[in-house]
C-alpha cells in the first residue's frame, strides 16, 4: 500500500467502529467519511508537504539551518510506519516553538514580578532588556565642616532641605536647638560664602559647587533678624517709596510691600562696582528691583534709557566676600558679590560690589534675598514659631508624686516647720544661697581640701561654656561675630591679650562691635570680677554673664546671643 491509502484505511476502520457504537441509526456514513478525509488531508499537507519546502522562521527571519527534508522512503513497511509518524509530530512541535519564540520577541517586554520563581535561562520574561534598569537609591554623600576645620560625612536623600539637614546635625551633635543654625556654602578659591535658605535643596546646591567648595555648619542669628527689626536693615534714605511718603510707612507695611509681588519697592544708593576684567572700581548710582540690579549712566536718573542691567536676580545668588579688601583692591571693607549659578570658578564672571558701611551692605543683601524668594522667606521664618506653638501644649514637665509632695522647711528652731508663705520660702532660698557662698569663701581662705571643690573650680569653670573662646585675638573675635550675624546682643568672652589676669567681653550693637574689659578686684581677701570699675562685683564669669543677660547695666544692650562653635 501507499502511504496515503494506508492511512485512510486505518482512519476509516476507526470511524467505522465508532459508528457501530453510536445509539442512533440515522447518521450519514458517507458524509462523515468525506469530512474525515478532507480534514486529514489538510492536516497532513500542512505538517508534511509544507515543511519540506518552506524554511522555518526565527524571529521573523528565515532559519535555514532548521529546515527539514523528507527522507527517502524506506523499503520495509515496518520502517515506513515507524519513521513517518514521529516525523509529523516533531515538525508540529518545532512550528509551535518557533511561533511562540517569534510571538514573544515581537511583543513588548514586561518585567517579571516574581523573578525568583523562574530561571533566567528558561523564562522569556527575564530575557535581556526585559527588566528595567536599576534606579539610584536616592542617597547622596555630603561632607559638612565645622569652625575648627573638622569634617563629617553624612548620607542624605535627594529631597532634603537645608533646614532638615541642620536639624539632623543638631540632633546628632547634641546642640541647643534655638533655630539659629545654618548651612553655609563656602568657596575658598573665590573667597565667597553665603547662608543657604531653609527651603533650598542641598543636593542641587552641591551640584553647582566645585571640588574645592564645601559646606559649613555654624550659627547665623541674622538670618531672619530683618523680620523682627526691619527699620535697622532698611534705612529710609535707601528705600525709594519711603522718601516719597516722608518716612511715614510703619515697619509692618514696609515688610508687606517687600513680600507682596504686586508692589514694586526699590532700593537705591551709591555702590562701588568693579568693572569686568579690570582692577579698577567705579562709583555708580544703583537701583535694585525685582527684575534685577541696574545702574544709571547719567547721575541719579531713573529713566529707562539711562538704566543698564548689572545682574539678574533669578539665576544668581548674593555672597559675602571673606578675603578682605586686599585681594580685590576694594575701596572699603564692606564688599559683597553677585555670583551666577552657572559660574563655578571664573572670577571674571562675578559682579563685585562694595558698600560704604555695614548697614548699607546688609540692606542690599537682605533686599536681594527678599526680591528673589519673596514670601518663601517669611514662611521659613514662621515654621519654627509654629512648631514652638504646637509643642507648647506638651512642654510643661510632668511632675511626679514625690516632687509634688516637696515643701519648703525651716529648721532654725528645735522643731522643723513647713513654710506656707511663698514670699518667706523665696527669702529662705536666697538666704541659703548666701550661706553657701559664705561657706565657699571660708573654704577658699582656709584652703580647698579637694581640686573638685567649687571654690577651686570658680576660676576655670567658665572655660567649659560655649561663649568662652580662650586666647583669641581681637580680629578673630570680629570675624566670628561677623560670620554669625551682627545682631544686637551677640557676644563672646575671651582672655585679654594685654592683661593676663583680665578678660574681654566682645559684643555687637547697632552693627558695630564693642569691647569691654573685665578686671579682677580684691575685697576682704576675696577675689572678684567687675566690668564697671567695682560697682558690680561677681565671683566668676558665669555669674557675670547671667547678670548681664538679665540686666543691661553699663552695656549698650543686654547680652542675648552667645557666639558659639560646635565640633562635628
CSV table of N, CA, C and O in Angstrom, one decimal, residues 367-469:
chain,number,residue,atom,x,y,z
A,367,UNK,N,17.7,92.9,50.8
A,367,UNK,CA,16.7,93.2,49.7
A,367,UNK,C,16.8,92.2,48.6
A,367,UNK,O,15.8,91.8,47.9
A,368,UNK,N,18.1,91.8,48.3
A,368,UNK,CA,18.3,90.8,47.2
A,368,UNK,C,17.6,89.5,47.5
A,368,UNK,O,16.9,88.9,46.7
A,369,UNK,N,17.7,89.1,48.8
A,369,UNK,CA,17.0,87.8,49.2
A,369,UNK,C,15.5,88.0,49.1
A,369,UNK,O,14.8,87.0,48.7
A,370,UNK,N,15.0,89.1,49.6
A,370,UNK,CA,13.5,89.3,49.6
A,370,UNK,C,13.0,89.4,48.2
A,370,UNK,O,11.9,88.8,47.9
A,371,UNK,N,13.7,90.1,47.3
A,371,UNK,CA,13.2,90.1,45.9
A,371,UNK,C,13.2,88.8,45.2
A,371,UNK,O,12.4,88.5,44.3
A,372,UNK,N,14.2,88.0,45.5
A,372,UNK,CA,14.3,86.7,44.8
A,372,UNK,C,13.4,85.6,45.3
A,372,UNK,O,12.7,84.9,44.6
A,373,UNK,N,13.2,85.5,46.7
A,373,UNK,CA,12.4,84.4,47.3
A,373,UNK,C,11.1,84.9,47.8
A,373,UNK,O,10.2,84.1,47.8
A,374,UNK,N,10.9,86.2,48.1
A,374,UNK,CA,9.6,86.7,48.5
A,374,UNK,C,9.0,86.0,49.7
A,374,UNK,O,9.6,85.9,50.8
A,375,UNK,N,7.8,85.6,49.5
A,375,UNK,CA,7.0,85.0,50.7
A,375,UNK,C,7.6,83.7,51.2
A,375,UNK,O,7.3,83.4,52.4
A,376,UNK,N,8.5,83.1,50.5
A,376,UNK,CA,9.2,81.9,51.0
A,376,UNK,C,10.0,82.2,52.2
A,376,UNK,O,10.1,81.3,53.1
A,377,UNK,N,10.7,83.3,52.2
A,377,UNK,CA,11.5,83.7,53.4
A,377,UNK,C,10.6,83.8,54.6
A,377,UNK,O,11.0,83.4,55.7
A,378,UNK,N,9.4,84.4,54.5
A,378,UNK,CA,8.5,84.6,55.6
A,378,UNK,C,8.0,83.3,56.1
A,378,UNK,O,7.8,83.1,57.3
A,379,UNK,N,7.7,82.4,55.2
A,379,UNK,CA,7.3,81.0,55.6
A,379,UNK,C,8.4,80.3,56.3
A,379,UNK,O,8.1,79.6,57.3
A,380,UNK,N,9.6,80.4,55.9
A,380,UNK,CA,10.7,79.8,56.6
A,380,UNK,C,10.9,80.4,58.0
A,380,UNK,O,11.2,79.7,58.9
A,381,UNK,N,10.6,81.7,58.1
A,381,UNK,CA,10.7,82.3,59.4
A,381,UNK,C,9.6,81.9,60.4
A,381,UNK,O,9.9,81.8,61.6
A,382,UNK,N,8.5,81.6,59.9
A,382,UNK,CA,7.3,81.2,60.7
A,382,UNK,C,7.3,79.8,61.1
A,382,UNK,O,6.6,79.4,62.0
A,383,UNK,N,8.0,78.9,60.4
A,383,UNK,CA,8.0,77.5,60.7
A,383,UNK,C,8.4,77.2,62.1
A,383,UNK,O,7.8,76.4,62.8
A,384,UNK,N,9.6,77.7,62.6
A,384,UNK,CA,10.0,77.4,63.9
A,384,UNK,C,9.0,77.9,65.0
A,384,UNK,O,8.8,77.3,66.0
A,385,UNK,N,8.4,79.1,64.7
A,385,UNK,CA,7.4,79.6,65.7
A,385,UNK,C,6.2,78.8,65.7
A,385,UNK,O,5.6,78.6,66.8
A,386,UNK,N,5.7,78.3,64.6
A,386,UNK,CA,4.5,77.4,64.6
A,386,UNK,C,4.8,76.1,65.3
A,386,UNK,O,4.0,75.6,66.0
A,387,UNK,N,6.0,75.6,65.1
A,387,UNK,CA,6.4,74.3,65.7
A,387,UNK,C,6.5,74.6,67.3
A,387,UNK,O,6.1,73.7,68.0
A,388,UNK,N,7.0,75.7,67.7
A,388,UNK,CA,7.1,76.0,69.1
A,388,UNK,C,5.7,76.1,69.7
A,388,UNK,O,5.4,75.7,70.8
A,389,UNK,N,4.7,76.7,68.9
A,389,UNK,CA,3.4,76.8,69.4
A,389,UNK,C,2.7,75.5,69.6
A,389,UNK,O,2.0,75.2,70.5
A,390,UNK,N,3.0,74.6,68.6
A,390,UNK,CA,2.4,73.2,68.7
A,390,UNK,C,3.0,72.4,69.9
A,390,UNK,O,2.3,71.7,70.5
A,391,UNK,N,4.3,72.6,70.2
A,391,UNK,CA,4.9,71.9,71.3
A,391,UNK,C,4.6,72.5,72.6
A,391,UNK,O,5.0,71.9,73.7
A,392,UNK,N,4.1,73.8,72.6
A,392,UNK,CA,3.9,74.4,73.9
A,392,UNK,C,2.9,73.7,74.8
A,392,UNK,O,2.9,73.8,76.0
A,393,UNK,N,1.9,73.0,74.2
A,393,UNK,CA,0.9,72.3,74.9
A,393,UNK,C,1.5,71.1,75.7
A,393,UNK,O,0.9,70.6,76.6
A,394,UNK,N,2.7,70.6,75.2
A,394,UNK,CA,3.3,69.4,75.8
A,394,UNK,C,4.6,69.8,76.5
A,394,UNK,O,5.3,68.9,76.9
A,395,UNK,N,4.9,71.1,76.5
A,395,UNK,CA,6.2,71.5,77.0
A,395,UNK,C,6.3,71.5,78.6
A,395,UNK,O,7.3,71.5,79.2
A,396,UNK,N,5.1,71.6,79.2
A,396,UNK,CA,5.1,71.6,80.7
A,396,UNK,C,5.6,70.3,81.2
A,396,UNK,O,5.0,69.2,80.9
A,397,UNK,N,6.6,70.3,82.1
A,397,UNK,CA,7.1,69.0,82.6
A,397,UNK,C,6.0,68.3,83.5
A,397,UNK,O,5.3,69.0,84.3
A,398,UNK,N,6.0,67.0,83.4
A,398,UNK,CA,5.0,66.3,84.3
A,398,UNK,C,5.7,66.0,85.6
A,398,UNK,O,6.8,65.3,85.6
A,399,UNK,N,5.2,66.5,86.7
A,399,UNK,CA,5.8,66.3,88.0
A,399,UNK,C,5.4,65.0,88.6
A,399,UNK,O,4.2,64.6,88.5
A,400,UNK,N,6.3,64.4,89.2
A,400,UNK,CA,6.0,63.1,89.9
A,400,UNK,C,5.3,63.4,91.2
A,400,UNK,O,5.2,64.5,91.7
A,401,UNK,N,4.8,62.3,91.8
A,401,UNK,CA,4.1,62.4,93.1
A,401,UNK,C,5.1,62.9,94.2
A,401,UNK,O,4.7,63.8,95.0
A,402,UNK,N,6.3,62.4,94.2
A,402,UNK,CA,7.3,62.8,95.2
A,402,UNK,C,7.7,64.3,95.0
A,402,UNK,O,7.9,65.0,96.0
A,403,UNK,N,7.7,64.8,93.8
A,403,UNK,CA,8.1,66.2,93.6
A,403,UNK,C,6.9,67.1,94.0
A,403,UNK,O,7.1,68.2,94.6
A,404,UNK,N,5.7,66.6,93.8
A,404,UNK,CA,4.6,67.5,94.3
A,404,UNK,C,4.4,67.5,95.8
A,404,UNK,O,3.8,68.4,96.3
A,405,UNK,N,5.0,66.5,96.4
A,405,UNK,CA,4.9,66.5,97.9
A,405,UNK,C,6.1,67.3,98.6
A,405,UNK,O,6.1,67.4,99.8
A,406,UNK,N,7.0,67.9,97.8
A,406,UNK,CA,8.1,68.6,98.4
A,406,UNK,C,7.6,70.0,98.8
A,406,UNK,O,6.8,70.7,98.1
A,407,UNK,N,8.0,70.4,100.0
A,407,UNK,CA,7.6,71.7,100.6
A,407,UNK,C,8.9,72.4,101.2
A,407,UNK,O,9.9,71.7,101.4
A,408,UNK,N,8.7,73.7,101.4
A,408,UNK,CA,9.8,74.4,102.0
A,408,UNK,C,9.8,74.2,103.5
A,408,UNK,O,8.7,74.3,104.1
A,409,UNK,N,11.0,74.0,104.1
A,409,UNK,CA,11.0,73.7,105.5
A,409,UNK,C,12.0,74.7,106.2
A,409,UNK,O,12.9,75.2,105.6
A,410,UNK,N,11.7,75.0,107.5
A,410,UNK,CA,12.5,75.8,108.3
A,410,UNK,C,13.0,75.0,109.5
A,410,UNK,O,12.2,74.5,110.3
A,411,UNK,N,14.3,74.9,109.6
A,411,UNK,CA,14.9,74.1,110.6
A,411,UNK,C,15.7,75.0,111.6
A,411,UNK,O,16.7,74.5,112.2
A,412,UNK,N,15.4,76.2,111.7
A,412,UNK,CA,16.1,77.1,112.6
A,412,UNK,C,15.8,76.9,114.0
A,412,UNK,O,16.6,77.2,114.9
A,413,UNK,N,14.6,76.4,114.3
A,413,UNK,CA,14.2,76.1,115.7
A,413,UNK,C,14.5,74.7,116.1
A,413,UNK,O,15.2,73.9,115.4
A,414,UNK,N,14.0,74.3,117.3
A,414,UNK,CA,14.1,73.0,117.7
A,414,UNK,C,13.4,72.0,116.9
A,414,UNK,O,13.8,70.9,116.7
A,415,UNK,N,12.2,72.4,116.4
A,415,UNK,CA,11.3,71.5,115.6
A,415,UNK,C,11.2,72.2,114.2
A,415,UNK,O,10.9,73.4,114.1
A,416,UNK,N,11.3,71.4,113.2
A,416,UNK,CA,11.1,71.9,111.9
A,416,UNK,C,9.7,72.2,111.5
A,416,UNK,O,8.8,71.6,112.0
A,417,UNK,N,9.5,73.3,110.8
A,417,UNK,CA,8.1,73.7,110.4
A,417,UNK,C,8.0,73.9,108.9
A,417,UNK,O,9.0,74.2,108.2
A,418,UNK,N,6.9,73.7,108.4
A,418,UNK,CA,6.6,73.9,106.9
A,418,UNK,C,6.3,75.4,106.7
A,418,UNK,O,5.5,76.0,107.4
A,419,UNK,N,7.0,75.9,105.7
A,419,UNK,CA,6.8,77.4,105.3
A,419,UNK,C,5.7,77.4,104.3
A,419,UNK,O,5.8,77.0,103.1
A,420,UNK,N,4.6,78.0,104.7
A,420,UNK,CA,3.4,78.1,103.9
A,420,UNK,C,3.4,79.4,103.0
A,420,UNK,O,2.9,79.4,101.9
A,421,UNK,N,4.0,80.4,103.5
A,421,UNK,CA,4.1,81.7,102.8
A,421,UNK,C,5.1,81.6,101.7
A,421,UNK,O,6.3,81.3,101.9
A,422,UNK,N,4.7,81.8,100.4
A,422,UNK,CA,5.7,81.7,99.3
A,422,UNK,C,6.7,82.8,99.3
A,422,UNK,O,7.9,82.5,98.9
A,423,UNK,N,6.4,84.0,99.8
A,423,UNK,CA,7.4,85.0,99.9
A,423,UNK,C,8.5,84.6,101.0
A,423,UNK,O,9.7,84.8,100.7
A,424,UNK,N,8.1,84.1,102.1
A,424,UNK,CA,9.0,83.6,103.1
A,424,UNK,C,9.9,82.5,102.5
A,424,UNK,O,11.1,82.4,102.8
A,425,UNK,N,9.3,81.6,101.7
A,425,UNK,CA,10.0,80.5,101.1
A,425,UNK,C,11.1,81.0,100.2
A,425,UNK,O,12.2,80.4,100.1
A,426,UNK,N,10.8,82.0,99.4
A,426,UNK,CA,11.7,82.5,98.5
A,426,UNK,C,12.9,83.2,99.2
A,426,UNK,O,14.0,83.1,98.9
A,427,UNK,N,12.6,83.9,100.3
A,427,UNK,CA,13.6,84.6,101.0
A,427,UNK,C,14.5,83.6,101.7
A,427,UNK,O,15.7,83.7,101.9
A,428,UNK,N,13.9,82.5,102.2
A,428,UNK,CA,14.7,81.4,102.8
A,428,UNK,C,15.7,80.8,101.8
A,428,UNK,O,16.8,80.4,102.1
A,429,UNK,N,15.2,80.6,100.5
A,429,UNK,CA,16.1,80.1,99.5
A,429,UNK,C,17.2,81.0,99.2
A,429,UNK,O,18.4,80.6,99.0
A,430,UNK,N,17.0,82.3,99.2
A,430,UNK,CA,18.0,83.3,99.0
A,430,UNK,C,19.0,83.3,100.1
A,430,UNK,O,20.3,83.4,99.9
A,431,UNK,N,18.6,83.2,101.4
A,431,UNK,CA,19.5,83.1,102.5
A,431,UNK,C,20.4,81.9,102.4
A,431,UNK,O,21.5,81.9,102.8
A,432,UNK,N,19.8,80.8,102.0
A,432,UNK,CA,20.5,79.5,101.8
A,432,UNK,C,21.6,79.7,100.8
A,432,UNK,O,22.8,79.2,100.9
A,433,UNK,N,21.3,80.4,99.7
A,433,UNK,CA,22.3,80.7,98.7
A,433,UNK,C,23.4,81.5,99.2
A,433,UNK,O,24.6,81.3,98.9
A,434,UNK,N,23.1,82.6,99.9
A,434,UNK,CA,24.2,83.4,100.5
A,434,UNK,C,25.0,82.6,101.5
A,434,UNK,O,26.2,82.8,101.6
A,435,UNK,N,24.4,81.8,102.3
A,435,UNK,CA,25.1,81.0,103.3
A,435,UNK,C,26.1,80.0,102.5
A,435,UNK,O,27.2,79.8,103.0
A,436,UNK,N,25.6,79.5,101.4
A,436,UNK,CA,26.5,78.6,100.6
A,436,UNK,C,27.7,79.4,100.1
A,436,UNK,O,28.9,78.9,100.1
A,437,UNK,N,27.5,80.6,99.6
A,437,UNK,CA,28.6,81.4,99.1
A,437,UNK,C,29.6,81.8,100.3
A,437,UNK,O,30.8,81.8,100.1
A,438,UNK,N,29.1,82.0,101.5
A,438,UNK,CA,30.0,82.3,102.6
A,438,UNK,C,30.8,81.1,103.0
A,438,UNK,O,32.0,81.2,103.3
A,439,UNK,N,30.2,79.9,102.9
A,439,UNK,CA,31.0,78.7,103.2
A,439,UNK,C,32.1,78.5,102.1
A,439,UNK,O,33.2,78.1,102.5
A,440,UNK,N,31.8,78.8,100.9
A,440,UNK,CA,32.8,78.6,99.8
A,440,UNK,C,33.9,79.6,100.0
A,440,UNK,O,35.1,79.3,99.8
A,441,UNK,N,33.6,80.9,100.4
A,441,UNK,CA,34.6,81.9,100.6
A,441,UNK,C,35.5,81.4,101.8
A,441,UNK,O,36.7,81.6,101.8
A,442,UNK,N,34.9,80.9,102.9
A,442,UNK,CA,35.7,80.5,104.0
A,442,UNK,C,36.6,79.3,103.6
A,442,UNK,O,37.8,79.3,104.1
A,443,UNK,N,36.1,78.4,102.8
A,443,UNK,CA,37.0,77.3,102.4
A,443,UNK,C,38.1,77.8,101.5
A,443,UNK,O,39.2,77.2,101.5
A,444,UNK,N,37.8,78.9,100.7
A,444,UNK,CA,38.9,79.4,99.9
A,444,UNK,C,40.0,80.0,100.7
A,444,UNK,O,41.2,80.0,100.3
A,445,UNK,N,39.7,80.6,101.8
A,445,UNK,CA,40.7,81.2,102.7
A,445,UNK,C,41.5,80.2,103.4
A,445,UNK,O,42.7,80.2,103.5
A,446,UNK,N,40.8,79.1,103.9
A,446,UNK,CA,41.5,78.1,104.6
A,446,UNK,C,42.2,77.1,103.7
A,446,UNK,O,43.1,76.4,104.2
A,447,UNK,N,41.9,77.1,102.5
A,447,UNK,CA,42.5,76.1,101.5
A,447,UNK,C,41.5,75.0,101.2
A,447,UNK,O,40.9,74.4,102.1
A,448,UNK,N,41.4,74.8,99.9
A,448,UNK,CA,40.4,73.8,99.5
A,448,UNK,C,41.0,72.4,99.7
A,448,UNK,O,42.1,72.1,99.3
A,449,UNK,N,40.3,71.5,100.3
A,449,UNK,CA,40.8,70.1,100.5
A,449,UNK,C,40.8,69.3,99.3
A,449,UNK,O,41.5,68.3,99.2
A,450,UNK,N,40.1,69.7,98.2
A,450,UNK,CA,39.9,68.8,97.0
A,450,UNK,C,40.0,69.7,95.8
A,450,UNK,O,39.4,70.8,95.8
A,451,UNK,N,40.6,69.3,94.7
A,451,UNK,CA,40.6,70.1,93.5
A,451,UNK,C,39.2,70.2,92.9
A,451,UNK,O,39.0,71.0,92.0
A,452,UNK,N,38.3,69.3,93.3
A,452,UNK,CA,36.9,69.4,92.7
A,452,UNK,C,36.0,70.3,93.5
A,452,UNK,O,34.8,70.3,93.2
A,453,UNK,N,36.5,70.9,94.5
A,453,UNK,CA,35.7,71.8,95.3
A,453,UNK,C,35.2,73.0,94.5
A,453,UNK,O,36.0,73.5,93.7
A,454,UNK,N,34.0,73.5,94.7
A,454,UNK,CA,33.5,74.6,93.9
A,454,UNK,C,34.4,75.9,94.0
A,454,UNK,O,34.5,76.6,93.0
A,455,UNK,N,35.1,76.1,95.1
A,455,UNK,CA,36.0,77.3,95.1
A,455,UNK,C,37.2,77.2,94.2
A,455,UNK,O,37.6,78.1,93.7
A,456,UNK,N,37.7,75.9,94.0
A,456,UNK,CA,38.8,75.8,93.1
A,456,UNK,C,38.3,75.8,91.6
A,456,UNK,O,39.1,76.1,90.7
A,457,UNK,N,37.1,75.4,91.4
A,457,UNK,CA,36.5,75.4,90.0
A,457,UNK,C,36.1,76.8,89.5
A,457,UNK,O,35.8,77.0,88.3
A,458,UNK,N,35.9,77.7,90.4
A,458,UNK,CA,35.4,79.0,90.0
A,458,UNK,C,36.3,79.8,89.1
A,458,UNK,O,35.8,80.6,88.3
A,459,UNK,N,37.6,79.5,89.1
A,459,UNK,CA,38.5,80.2,88.2
A,459,UNK,C,38.6,79.5,86.9
A,459,UNK,O,39.2,80.2,85.9
A,460,UNK,N,38.1,78.3,86.7
A,460,UNK,CA,38.2,77.6,85.4
A,460,UNK,C,36.9,77.1,84.8
A,460,UNK,O,36.9,76.6,83.7
A,461,UNK,N,35.8,77.2,85.6
A,461,UNK,CA,34.6,76.7,85.1
A,461,UNK,C,34.1,77.4,83.9
A,461,UNK,O,33.3,76.8,83.1
A,462,UNK,N,34.4,78.6,83.7
A,462,UNK,CA,33.9,79.4,82.5
A,462,UNK,C,34.5,78.8,81.2
A,462,UNK,O,34.0,79.1,80.2
A,463,UNK,N,35.6,78.1,81.3
A,463,UNK,CA,36.2,77.6,80.1
A,463,UNK,C,35.4,76.5,79.5
A,463,UNK,O,35.6,76.1,78.3
A,464,UNK,N,34.4,75.9,80.2
A,464,UNK,CA,33.5,74.9,79.6
A,464,UNK,C,32.3,75.5,79.0
A,464,UNK,O,31.5,74.8,78.3
A,465,UNK,N,32.1,76.8,79.1
A,465,UNK,CA,31.0,77.5,78.5
A,465,UNK,C,31.2,77.7,77.0
A,465,UNK,O,32.3,77.9,76.5
A,466,UNK,N,30.1,77.7,76.2
A,466,UNK,CA,30.2,77.8,74.8
A,466,UNK,C,30.5,79.2,74.4
A,466,UNK,O,31.1,79.4,73.3
A,467,UNK,N,30.3,80.2,75.2
A,467,UNK,CA,30.6,81.6,74.8
A,467,UNK,C,32.0,82.0,75.1
A,467,UNK,O,32.4,83.1,74.8
A,468,UNK,N,32.8,81.1,75.8
A,468,UNK,CA,34.2,81.5,76.1
A,468,UNK,C,35.1,80.8,75.0
A,468,UNK,O,35.0,79.7,74.8
A,469,UNK,N,36.0,81.7,74.5
A,469,UNK,CA,36.8,81.2,73.4
A,469,UNK,C,38.3,81.3,73.6
A,469,UNK,O,39.1,81.2,72.7
